[in-house]
Amino acid sequence: MSGDIMAPLVFLYDRCASRNRRDLDQRLTGCYGYVDSMGWVLASGGPWLDRGAEALTTQRPQMTVMLDRMRAEAVYREVVCLVHTWGRLATDHTHRLVLQQRIIEAGGYTLTTFGESDRHTLRAVLVGRGA
């Protein structure tokens, strides 16, 4: 990164309703690899993981903690919520959009390890400029 441009601060998020830790570990390994390959900075204190029943509800305690941190850091630099896939936020499309909106309201955007992002498209829709 250039000396004038600060690398984005990346917040890793996942949810896991099952007790199977292996799949979660694989997803997180993919996220760590993505952050490393981009040369970005990983936020300390993470990853933020909602587990069990909390992983299936609209109330996500760990996401709320993460969003508070993102909001505080967004004043100083670009902040990103990295998930392995969109389904790690929610499998229901409407629920996922609500969670993405919360991330945008905290000053960040969401990115998957497959390079999918709501950086520009969802922001435009939320402010009434999208289709």
mmCIF file of N, CA and C in Angstrom:
data_model
loop_
_atom_site.group_PDB
_atom_site.id
_atom_site.type_symbol
_atom_site.label_atom_id
_atom_site.label_comp_id
_atom_site.label_asym_id
_atom_site.label_seq_id
_atom_site.Cartn_x
_atom_site.Cartn_y
_atom_site.Cartn_z
ATOM 1 N N MET A 1 0.832 -1.185 0.000
ATOM 2 C CA MET A 1 0.000 0.000 0.000
ATOM 3 C C MET A 1 0.876 1.248 0.000
ATOM 4 N N SER A 2 0.376 2.261 -0.631
ATOM 5 C CA SER A 2 1.067 3.540 -0.677
ATOM 6 C C SER A 2 1.138 4.140 0.721
ATOM 7 N N GLY A 3 2.118 4.968 0.956
ATOM 8 C CA GLY A 3 2.251 5.611 2.251
ATOM 9 C C GLY A 3 1.094 6.529 2.575
ATOM 10 N N ASP A 4 0.406 7.052 1.546
ATOM 11 C CA ASP A 4 -0.705 7.973 1.752
ATOM 12 C C ASP A 4 -2.048 7.265 1.938
ATOM 13 N N ILE A 5 -2.128 6.021 1.516
ATOM 14 C CA ILE A 5 -3.402 5.308 1.578
ATOM 15 C C ILE A 5 -3.311 4.222 2.644
ATOM 16 N N MET A 6 -4.226 4.303 3.595
ATOM 17 C CA MET A 6 -4.249 3.322 4.664
ATOM 18 C C MET A 6 -5.031 2.094 4.200
ATOM 19 N N ALA A 7 -4.481 0.918 4.470
ATOM 20 C CA ALA A 7 -5.162 -0.327 4.104
ATOM 21 C C ALA A 7 -6.481 -0.417 4.854
ATOM 22 N N PRO A 8 -7.515 -1.005 4.215
ATOM 23 C CA PRO A 8 -8.792 -1.180 4.916
ATOM 24 C C PRO A 8 -8.613 -2.021 6.175
ATOM 25 N N LEU A 9 -9.431 -1.735 7.150
ATOM 26 C CA LEU A 9 -9.469 -2.523 8.372
ATOM 27 C C LEU A 9 -10.591 -3.537 8.214
ATOM 28 N N VAL A 10 -10.244 -4.814 8.307
ATOM 29 C CA VAL A 10 -11.178 -5.892 7.996
ATOM 30 C C VAL A 10 -11.685 -6.549 9.273
ATOM 31 N N PHE A 11 -13.008 -6.652 9.352
ATOM 32 C CA PHE A 11 -13.689 -7.310 10.461
ATOM 33 C C PHE A 11 -14.265 -8.620 9.942
ATOM 34 N N LEU A 12 -13.799 -9.745 10.492
ATOM 35 C CA LEU A 12 -14.293 -11.049 10.059
ATOM 36 C C LEU A 12 -15.554 -11.400 10.824
ATOM 37 N N TYR A 13 -16.587 -11.805 10.079
ATOM 38 C CA TYR A 13 -17.836 -12.217 10.719
ATOM 39 C C TYR A 13 -18.273 -13.568 10.174
ATOM 40 N N ASP A 14 -18.843 -14.368 11.050
ATOM 41 C CA ASP A 14 -19.460 -15.634 10.650
ATOM 42 C C ASP A 14 -20.522 -15.974 11.672
ATOM 43 N N ARG A 15 -21.358 -16.892 11.286
ATOM 44 C CA ARG A 15 -22.377 -17.431 12.186
ATOM 45 C C ARG A 15 -22.351 -18.935 12.030
ATOM 46 N N CYS A 16 -22.619 -19.627 13.123
ATOM 47 C CA CYS A 16 -22.550 -21.083 13.088
ATOM 48 C C CYS A 16 -23.593 -21.644 14.051
ATOM 49 N N ALA A 17 -24.644 -22.210 13.483
ATOM 50 C CA ALA A 17 -25.713 -22.765 14.305
ATOM 51 C C ALA A 17 -25.398 -24.191 14.749
ATOM 52 N N SER A 18 -24.533 -24.882 14.028
ATOM 53 C CA SER A 18 -24.225 -26.281 14.352
ATOM 54 C C SER A 18 -23.039 -26.364 15.307
ATOM 55 N N ARG A 19 -22.829 -27.544 15.813
ATOM 56 C CA ARG A 19 -21.675 -27.784 16.688
ATOM 57 C C ARG A 19 -20.443 -28.196 15.891
ATOM 58 N N ASN A 20 -20.594 -28.324 14.583
ATOM 59 C CA ASN A 20 -19.500 -28.746 13.708
ATOM 60 C C ASN A 20 -18.523 -27.587 13.522
ATOM 61 N N ARG A 21 -17.424 -27.671 14.185
ATOM 62 C CA ARG A 21 -16.421 -26.606 14.152
ATOM 63 C C ARG A 21 -15.562 -26.658 12.878
ATOM 64 N N ARG A 22 -15.495 -27.826 12.241
ATOM 65 C CA ARG A 22 -14.616 -28.001 11.080
ATOM 66 C C ARG A 22 -14.999 -27.052 9.941
ATOM 67 N N ASP A 23 -16.282 -26.968 9.609
ATOM 68 C CA ASP A 23 -16.708 -26.079 8.522
ATOM 69 C C ASP A 23 -16.410 -24.620 8.854
ATOM 70 N N LEU A 24 -16.680 -24.243 10.089
ATOM 71 C CA LEU A 24 -16.390 -22.879 10.524
ATOM 72 C C LEU A 24 -14.898 -22.589 10.395
ATOM 73 N N ASP A 25 -14.068 -23.502 10.852
ATOM 74 C CA ASP A 25 -12.611 -23.301 10.764
ATOM 75 C C ASP A 25 -12.155 -23.150 9.316
ATOM 76 N N GLN A 26 -12.733 -23.920 8.412
ATOM 77 C CA GLN A 26 -12.370 -23.818 6.992
ATOM 78 C C GLN A 26 -12.771 -22.459 6.420
ATOM 79 N N ARG A 27 -13.960 -21.996 6.777
ATOM 80 C CA ARG A 27 -14.399 -20.679 6.286
ATOM 81 C C ARG A 27 -13.479 -19.577 6.809
ATOM 82 N N LEU A 28 -13.141 -19.654 8.089
ATOM 83 C CA LEU A 28 -12.274 -18.629 8.670
ATOM 84 C C LEU A 28 -10.876 -18.669 8.058
ATOM 85 N N THR A 29 -10.373 -19.854 7.779
ATOM 86 C CA THR A 29 -9.078 -19.986 7.109
ATOM 87 C C THR A 29 -9.117 -19.289 5.751
ATOM 88 N N GLY A 30 -10.213 -19.471 5.023
ATOM 89 C CA GLY A 30 -10.377 -18.778 3.743
ATOM 90 C C GLY A 30 -10.383 -17.271 3.906
ATOM 91 N N CYS A 31 -11.037 -16.793 4.956
ATOM 92 C CA CYS A 31 -11.084 -15.351 5.214
ATOM 93 C C CYS A 31 -9.705 -14.802 5.556
ATOM 94 N N TYR A 32 -8.978 -15.508 6.427
ATOM 95 C CA TYR A 32 -7.629 -15.059 6.781
ATOM 96 C C TYR A 32 -6.731 -15.020 5.550
ATOM 97 N N GLY A 33 -6.847 -16.028 4.702
ATOM 98 C CA GLY A 33 -6.052 -16.064 3.477
ATOM 99 C C GLY A 33 -6.386 -14.907 2.550
ATOM 100 N N TYR A 34 -7.665 -14.564 2.449
ATOM 101 C CA TYR A 34 -8.092 -13.461 1.597
ATOM 102 C C TYR A 34 -7.511 -12.139 2.098
ATOM 103 N N VAL A 35 -7.617 -11.901 3.393
ATOM 104 C CA VAL A 35 -7.085 -10.663 3.977
ATOM 105 C C VAL A 35 -5.582 -10.575 3.709
ATOM 106 N N ASP A 36 -4.881 -11.674 3.919
ATOM 107 C CA ASP A 36 -3.441 -11.707 3.706
ATOM 108 C C ASP A 36 -3.093 -11.432 2.242
ATOM 109 N N SER A 37 -3.830 -12.060 1.322
ATOM 110 C CA SER A 37 -3.522 -11.882 -0.107
ATOM 111 C C SER A 37 -3.779 -10.453 -0.574
ATOM 112 N N MET A 38 -4.686 -9.747 0.087
ATOM 113 C CA MET A 38 -4.992 -8.365 -0.281
ATOM 114 C C MET A 38 -4.048 -7.373 0.400
ATOM 115 N N GLY A 39 -3.310 -7.841 1.388
ATOM 116 C CA GLY A 39 -2.423 -6.948 2.117
ATOM 117 C C GLY A 39 -3.164 -6.007 3.047
ATOM 118 N N TRP A 40 -4.333 -6.428 3.487
ATOM 119 C CA TRP A 40 -5.162 -5.598 4.355
ATOM 120 C C TRP A 40 -4.852 -5.866 5.818
ATOM 121 N N VAL A 41 -5.436 -5.061 6.685
ATOM 122 C CA VAL A 41 -5.221 -5.155 8.119
ATOM 123 C C VAL A 41 -6.441 -5.810 8.761
ATOM 124 N N LEU A 42 -6.186 -6.806 9.587
ATOM 125 C CA LEU A 42 -7.245 -7.516 10.290
ATOM 126 C C LEU A 42 -7.523 -6.822 11.617
ATOM 127 N N ALA A 43 -8.783 -6.526 11.882
ATOM 128 C CA ALA A 43 -9.164 -5.882 13.140
ATOM 129 C C ALA A 43 -8.907 -6.832 14.306
ATOM 130 N N SER A 44 -8.355 -6.315 15.363
ATOM 131 C CA SER A 44 -8.118 -7.136 16.550
ATOM 132 C C SER A 44 -9.451 -7.391 17.262
ATOM 133 N N GLY A 45 -9.478 -8.457 18.022
ATOM 134 C CA GLY A 45 -10.687 -8.781 18.773
ATOM 135 C C GLY A 45 -11.604 -9.755 18.064
ATOM 136 N N GLY A 46 -11.352 -10.026 16.792
ATOM 137 C CA GLY A 46 -12.218 -10.921 16.030
ATOM 138 C C GLY A 46 -11.614 -12.292 15.897
ATOM 139 N N PRO A 47 -12.230 -13.156 15.178
ATOM 140 C CA PRO A 47 -13.458 -12.925 14.421
ATOM 141 C C PRO A 47 -14.673 -12.833 15.336
ATOM 142 N N TRP A 48 -15.706 -12.185 14.817
ATOM 143 C CA TRP A 48 -16.956 -12.054 15.539
ATOM 144 C C TRP A 48 -17.865 -13.175 15.068
ATOM 145 N N LEU A 49 -18.252 -14.033 16.005
ATOM 146 C CA LEU A 49 -19.001 -15.244 15.676
ATOM 147 C C LEU A 49 -20.283 -15.315 16.491
ATOM 148 N N ASP A 50 -21.404 -15.379 15.804
ATOM 149 C CA ASP A 50 -22.674 -15.662 16.478
ATOM 150 C C ASP A 50 -22.923 -17.151 16.330
ATOM 151 N N ARG A 51 -23.216 -17.804 17.450
ATOM 152 C CA ARG A 51 -23.335 -19.264 17.465
ATOM 153 C C ARG A 51 -24.700 -19.710 17.978
ATOM 154 N N GLY A 52 -24.992 -20.971 17.673
ATOM 155 C CA GLY A 52 -26.220 -21.581 18.177
ATOM 156 C C GLY A 52 -27.450 -20.854 17.679
ATOM 157 N N ALA A 53 -28.437 -20.702 18.561
ATOM 158 C CA ALA A 53 -29.705 -20.067 18.196
ATOM 159 C C ALA A 53 -29.508 -18.621 17.734
ATOM 160 N N GLU A 54 -28.515 -17.931 18.306
ATOM 161 C CA GLU A 54 -28.262 -16.534 17.921
ATOM 162 C C GLU A 54 -27.838 -16.407 16.459
ATOM 163 N N ALA A 55 -27.303 -17.482 15.900
ATOM 164 C CA ALA A 55 -26.870 -17.468 14.498
ATOM 165 C C ALA A 55 -28.050 -17.503 13.542
ATOM 166 N N LEU A 56 -29.227 -17.793 14.053
ATOM 167 C CA LEU A 56 -30.413 -17.944 13.200
ATOM 168 C C LEU A 56 -31.423 -16.823 13.365
ATOM 169 N N THR A 57 -31.167 -15.890 14.246
ATOM 170 C CA THR A 57 -32.130 -14.824 14.519
ATOM 171 C C THR A 57 -31.689 -13.511 13.887
ATOM 172 N N THR A 58 -32.557 -12.539 13.963
ATOM 173 C CA THR A 58 -32.188 -11.198 13.496
ATOM 174 C C THR A 58 -31.362 -10.470 14.548
ATOM 175 N N GLN A 59 -31.423 -10.920 15.777
ATOM 176 C CA GLN A 59 -30.612 -10.345 16.851
ATOM 177 C C GLN A 59 -29.277 -11.068 16.877
ATOM 178 N N ARG A 60 -28.214 -10.383 16.549
ATOM 179 C CA ARG A 60 -26.885 -10.980 16.481
ATOM 180 C C ARG A 60 -25.969 -10.234 17.451
ATOM 181 N N PRO A 61 -25.826 -10.754 18.668
ATOM 182 C CA PRO A 61 -25.021 -10.037 19.674
ATOM 183 C C PRO A 61 -23.583 -9.748 19.244
ATOM 184 N N GLN A 62 -22.913 -10.732 18.653
ATOM 185 C CA GLN A 62 -21.523 -10.508 18.254
ATOM 186 C C GLN A 62 -21.424 -9.551 17.073
ATOM 187 N N MET A 63 -22.408 -9.611 16.179
ATOM 188 C CA MET A 63 -22.406 -8.643 15.084
ATOM 189 C C MET A 63 -22.589 -7.234 15.632
ATOM 190 N N THR A 64 -23.431 -7.075 16.627
ATOM 191 C CA THR A 64 -23.644 -5.761 17.234
ATOM 192 C C THR A 64 -22.354 -5.220 17.838
ATOM 193 N N VAL A 65 -21.614 -6.076 18.529
ATOM 194 C CA VAL A 65 -20.317 -5.672 19.091
ATOM 195 C C VAL A 65 -19.371 -5.268 17.966
ATOM 196 N N MET A 66 -19.342 -6.078 16.902
ATOM 197 C CA MET A 66 -18.480 -5.787 15.760
ATOM 198 C C MET A 66 -18.861 -4.451 15.118
ATOM 199 N N LEU A 67 -20.146 -4.213 14.953
ATOM 200 C CA LEU A 67 -20.596 -2.971 14.321
ATOM 201 C C LEU A 67 -20.223 -1.748 15.145
ATOM 202 N N ASP A 68 -20.260 -1.866 16.463
ATOM 203 C CA ASP A 68 -19.824 -0.752 17.313
ATOM 204 C C ASP A 68 -18.355 -0.439 17.064
ATOM 205 N N ARG A 69 -17.536 -1.473 16.950
ATOM 206 C CA ARG A 69 -16.109 -1.280 16.651
ATOM 207 C C ARG A 69 -15.915 -0.684 15.255
ATOM 208 N N MET A 70 -16.674 -1.207 14.279
ATOM 209 C CA MET A 70 -16.565 -0.689 12.909
ATOM 210 C C MET A 70 -16.910 0.797 12.878
ATOM 211 N N ARG A 71 -17.984 1.157 13.551
ATOM 212 C CA ARG A 71 -18.441 2.543 13.581
ATOM 213 C C ARG A 71 -17.347 3.454 14.137
ATOM 214 N N ALA A 72 -16.698 3.014 15.194
ATOM 215 C CA ALA A 72 -15.627 3.817 15.799
ATOM 216 C C ALA A 72 -14.426 3.951 14.861
ATOM 217 N N GLU A 73 -14.094 2.893 14.145
ATOM 218 C CA GLU A 73 -12.934 2.909 13.247
ATOM 219 C C GLU A 73 -13.218 3.601 11.920
ATOM 220 N N ALA A 74 -14.482 3.599 11.482
ATOM 221 C CA ALA A 74 -14.841 4.182 10.182
ATOM 222 C C ALA A 74 -14.545 5.676 10.117
ATOM 223 N N VAL A 75 -14.413 6.306 11.250
ATOM 224 C CA VAL A 75 -14.067 7.731 11.300
ATOM 225 C C VAL A 75 -12.658 7.944 10.758
ATOM 226 N N TYR A 76 -11.807 6.929 10.923
ATOM 227 C CA TYR A 76 -10.391 7.068 10.598
ATOM 228 C C TYR A 76 -9.949 6.386 9.313
ATOM 229 N N ARG A 77 -10.698 5.336 8.904
ATOM 230 C CA ARG A 77 -10.241 4.564 7.747
ATOM 231 C C ARG A 77 -11.391 3.749 7.173
ATOM 232 N N GLU A 78 -11.145 3.175 6.016
ATOM 233 C CA GLU A 78 -12.115 2.298 5.373
ATOM 234 C C GLU A 78 -12.261 1.027 6.204
ATOM 235 N N VAL A 79 -13.527 0.620 6.448
ATOM 236 C CA VAL A 79 -13.788 -0.600 7.205
ATOM 237 C C VAL A 79 -14.629 -1.556 6.366
ATOM 238 N N VAL A 80 -14.293 -2.845 6.477
ATOM 239 C CA VAL A 80 -14.921 -3.884 5.675
ATOM 240 C C VAL A 80 -15.355 -5.026 6.592
ATOM 241 N N CYS A 81 -16.554 -5.532 6.366
ATOM 242 C CA CYS A 81 -16.988 -6.766 7.014
ATOM 243 C C CYS A 81 -16.772 -7.879 5.997
ATOM 244 N N LEU A 82 -15.853 -8.787 6.300
ATOM 245 C CA LEU A 82 -15.552 -9.892 5.397
ATOM 246 C C LEU A 82 -16.257 -11.151 5.873
ATOM 247 N N VAL A 83 -16.991 -11.772 4.953
ATOM 248 C CA VAL A 83 -17.640 -13.055 5.200
ATOM 249 C C VAL A 83 -17.202 -14.008 4.099
ATOM 250 N N HIS A 84 -17.236 -15.296 4.396
ATOM 251 C CA HIS A 84 -16.836 -16.262 3.375
ATOM 252 C C HIS A 84 -17.793 -16.207 2.186
ATOM 253 N N THR A 85 -19.087 -16.271 2.447
ATOM 254 C CA THR A 85 -20.120 -16.157 1.406
ATOM 255 C C THR A 85 -21.269 -15.330 1.968
ATOM 256 N N TRP A 86 -22.168 -14.893 1.101
ATOM 257 C CA TRP A 86 -23.336 -14.127 1.543
ATOM 258 C C TRP A 86 -24.153 -14.899 2.573
ATOM 259 N N GLY A 87 -24.205 -16.210 2.445
ATOM 260 C CA GLY A 87 -24.965 -17.034 3.376
ATOM 261 C C GLY A 87 -24.456 -16.976 4.802
ATOM 262 N N ARG A 88 -23.261 -16.497 5.006
ATOM 263 C CA ARG A 88 -22.737 -16.383 6.368
ATOM 264 C C ARG A 88 -23.396 -15.237 7.103
ATOM 265 N N LEU A 89 -23.996 -14.308 6.380
ATOM 266 C CA LEU A 89 -24.820 -13.286 7.036
ATOM 267 C C LEU A 89 -26.199 -13.874 7.320
ATOM 268 N N ALA A 90 -26.846 -14.385 6.269
ATOM 269 C CA ALA A 90 -28.173 -15.004 6.399
ATOM 270 C C ALA A 90 -28.503 -15.699 5.085
ATOM 271 N N THR A 91 -29.241 -16.787 5.173
ATOM 272 C CA THR A 91 -29.661 -17.465 3.952
ATOM 273 C C THR A 91 -30.898 -16.810 3.353
ATOM 274 N N ASP A 92 -31.685 -16.145 4.174
ATOM 275 C CA ASP A 92 -32.861 -15.421 3.697
ATOM 276 C C ASP A 92 -32.414 -14.081 3.107
ATOM 277 N N HIS A 93 -32.812 -13.828 1.868
ATOM 278 C CA HIS A 93 -32.354 -12.632 1.149
ATOM 279 C C HIS A 93 -32.722 -11.337 1.886
ATOM 280 N N THR A 94 -33.948 -11.232 2.339
ATOM 281 C CA THR A 94 -34.389 -10.010 3.020
ATOM 282 C C THR A 94 -33.621 -9.808 4.323
ATOM 283 N N HIS A 95 -33.467 -10.876 5.081
ATOM 284 C CA HIS A 95 -32.715 -10.794 6.336
ATOM 285 C C HIS A 95 -31.273 -10.366 6.062
ATOM 286 N N ARG A 96 -30.679 -10.933 5.016
ATOM 287 C CA ARG A 96 -29.305 -10.568 4.659
ATOM 288 C C ARG A 96 -29.200 -9.087 4.320
ATOM 289 N N LEU A 97 -30.162 -8.566 3.560
ATOM 290 C CA LEU A 97 -30.130 -7.145 3.204
ATOM 291 C C LEU A 97 -30.237 -6.243 4.432
ATOM 292 N N VAL A 98 -31.031 -6.661 5.400
ATOM 293 C CA VAL A 98 -31.158 -5.893 6.647
ATOM 294 C C VAL A 98 -29.814 -5.851 7.367
ATOM 295 N N LEU A 99 -29.135 -7.000 7.425
ATOM 296 C CA LEU A 99 -27.821 -7.044 8.083
ATOM 297 C C LEU A 99 -26.786 -6.234 7.303
ATOM 298 N N GLN A 100 -26.835 -6.307 5.983
ATOM 299 C CA GLN A 100 -25.921 -5.498 5.172
ATOM 300 C C GLN A 100 -26.182 -4.014 5.401
ATOM 301 N N GLN A 101 -27.432 -3.646 5.549
ATOM 302 C CA GLN A 101 -27.758 -2.245 5.811
ATOM 303 C C GLN A 101 -27.163 -1.801 7.145
ATOM 304 N N ARG A 102 -27.200 -2.659 8.145
ATOM 305 C CA ARG A 102 -26.594 -2.324 9.441
ATOM 306 C C ARG A 102 -25.093 -2.072 9.288
ATOM 307 N N ILE A 103 -24.447 -2.856 8.452
ATOM 308 C CA ILE A 103 -23.002 -2.689 8.214
ATOM 309 C C ILE A 103 -22.738 -1.360 7.517
ATOM 310 N N ILE A 104 -23.556 -1.036 6.543
ATOM 311 C CA ILE A 104 -23.410 0.242 5.840
ATOM 312 C C ILE A 104 -23.646 1.409 6.795
ATOM 313 N N GLU A 105 -24.643 1.288 7.652
ATOM 314 C CA GLU A 105 -24.923 2.348 8.623
ATOM 315 C C GLU A 105 -23.777 2.540 9.608
ATOM 316 N N ALA A 106 -22.979 1.490 9.812
ATOM 317 C CA ALA A 106 -21.801 1.587 10.685
ATOM 318 C C ALA A 106 -20.606 2.184 9.947
ATOM 319 N N GLY A 107 -20.776 2.484 8.657
ATOM 320 C CA GLY A 107 -19.710 3.118 7.885
ATOM 321 C C GLY A 107 -18.888 2.177 7.034
ATOM 322 N N GLY A 108 -19.294 0.908 6.959
ATOM 323 C CA GLY A 108 -18.531 -0.066 6.194
ATOM 324 C C GLY A 108 -19.289 -0.631 5.018
ATOM 325 N N TYR A 109 -18.750 -1.691 4.486
ATOM 326 C CA TYR A 109 -19.431 -2.455 3.442
ATOM 327 C C TYR A 109 -19.060 -3.918 3.624
ATOM 328 N N THR A 110 -19.796 -4.796 2.941
ATOM 329 C CA THR A 110 -19.587 -6.227 3.077
ATOM 330 C C THR A 110 -18.906 -6.767 1.832
ATOM 331 N N LEU A 111 -18.000 -7.712 2.050
ATOM 332 C CA LEU A 111 -17.246 -8.338 0.983
ATOM 333 C C LEU A 111 -17.159 -9.826 1.282
ATOM 334 N N THR A 112 -17.265 -10.660 0.225
ATOM 335 C CA THR A 112 -17.064 -12.099 0.406
ATOM 336 C C THR A 112 -15.671 -12.480 -0.063
ATOM 337 N N THR A 113 -15.229 -13.666 0.335
ATOM 338 C CA THR A 113 -13.911 -14.135 -0.097
ATOM 339 C C THR A 113 -13.902 -14.489 -1.580
ATOM 340 N N PHE A 114 -15.062 -14.419 -2.228
ATOM 341 C CA PHE A 114 -15.158 -14.655 -3.669
ATOM 342 C C PHE A 114 -15.188 -13.337 -4.436
ATOM 343 N N GLY A 115 -14.931 -12.228 -3.724
ATOM 344 C CA GLY A 115 -14.841 -10.919 -4.355
ATOM 345 C C GLY A 115 -16.171 -10.218 -4.581
ATOM 346 N N GLU A 116 -17.257 -10.787 -4.060
ATOM 347 C CA GLU A 116 -18.560 -10.126 -4.188
ATOM 348 C C GLU A 116 -18.646 -9.037 -3.126
ATOM 349 N N SER A 117 -19.229 -7.897 -3.514
ATOM 350 C CA SER A 117 -19.266 -6.762 -2.598
ATOM 351 C C SER A 117 -20.544 -5.956 -2.786
ATOM 352 N N ASP A 118 -20.989 -5.345 -1.713
ATOM 353 C CA ASP A 118 -22.104 -4.400 -1.804
ATOM 354 C C ASP A 118 -21.585 -2.963 -1.689
ATOM 355 N N ARG A 119 -20.321 -2.792 -1.917
ATOM 356 C CA ARG A 119 -19.678 -1.492 -1.709
ATOM 357 C C ARG A 119 -20.414 -0.353 -2.413
ATOM 358 N N HIS A 120 -20.832 -0.559 -3.637
ATOM 359 C CA HIS A 120 -21.498 0.520 -4.364
ATOM 360 C C HIS A 120 -22.977 0.230 -4.617
ATOM 361 N N THR A 121 -23.318 -0.986 -4.940
ATOM 362 C CA THR A 121 -24.693 -1.284 -5.354
ATOM 363 C C THR A 121 -25.702 -1.145 -4.229
ATOM 364 N N LEU A 122 -25.441 -1.737 -3.067
ATOM 365 C CA LEU A 122 -26.417 -1.675 -1.984
ATOM 366 C C LEU A 122 -26.512 -0.263 -1.420
ATOM 367 N N ARG A 123 -25.391 0.429 -1.347
ATOM 368 C CA ARG A 123 -25.429 1.810 -0.863
ATOM 369 C C ARG A 123 -26.361 2.650 -1.737
ATOM 370 N N ALA A 124 -26.260 2.472 -3.060
ATOM 371 C CA ALA A 124 -27.097 3.231 -3.987
ATOM 372 C C ALA A 124 -28.580 2.910 -3.783
ATOM 373 N N VAL A 125 -28.897 1.646 -3.596
ATOM 374 C CA VAL A 125 -30.289 1.252 -3.390
ATOM 375 C C VAL A 125 -30.811 1.838 -2.092
ATOM 376 N N LEU A 126 -30.009 1.793 -1.044
ATOM 377 C CA LEU A 126 -30.449 2.275 0.269
ATOM 378 C C LEU A 126 -30.696 3.773 0.288
ATOM 379 N N VAL A 127 -30.010 4.521 -0.558
ATOM 380 C CA VAL A 127 -30.248 5.952 -0.605
ATOM 381 C C VAL A 127 -31.159 6.345 -1.759
ATOM 382 N N GLY A 128 -31.771 5.336 -2.401
ATOM 383 C CA GLY A 128 -32.771 5.614 -3.429
ATOM 384 C C GLY A 128 -32.232 5.870 -4.815
ATOM 385 N N ARG A 129 -30.998 5.480 -5.095
ATOM 386 C CA ARG A 129 -30.438 5.724 -6.422
ATOM 387 C C ARG A 129 -30.337 4.471 -7.261
ATOM 388 N N GLY A 130 -30.661 3.335 -6.686
ATOM 389 C CA GLY A 130 -30.550 2.071 -7.419
ATOM 390 C C GLY A 130 -31.835 1.690 -8.090
ATOM 391 N N ALA A 131 -31.752 0.643 -8.911
ATOM 392 C CA ALA A 131 -32.936 0.169 -9.604
ATOM 393 C C ALA A 131 -33.758 -0.718 -8.711
#
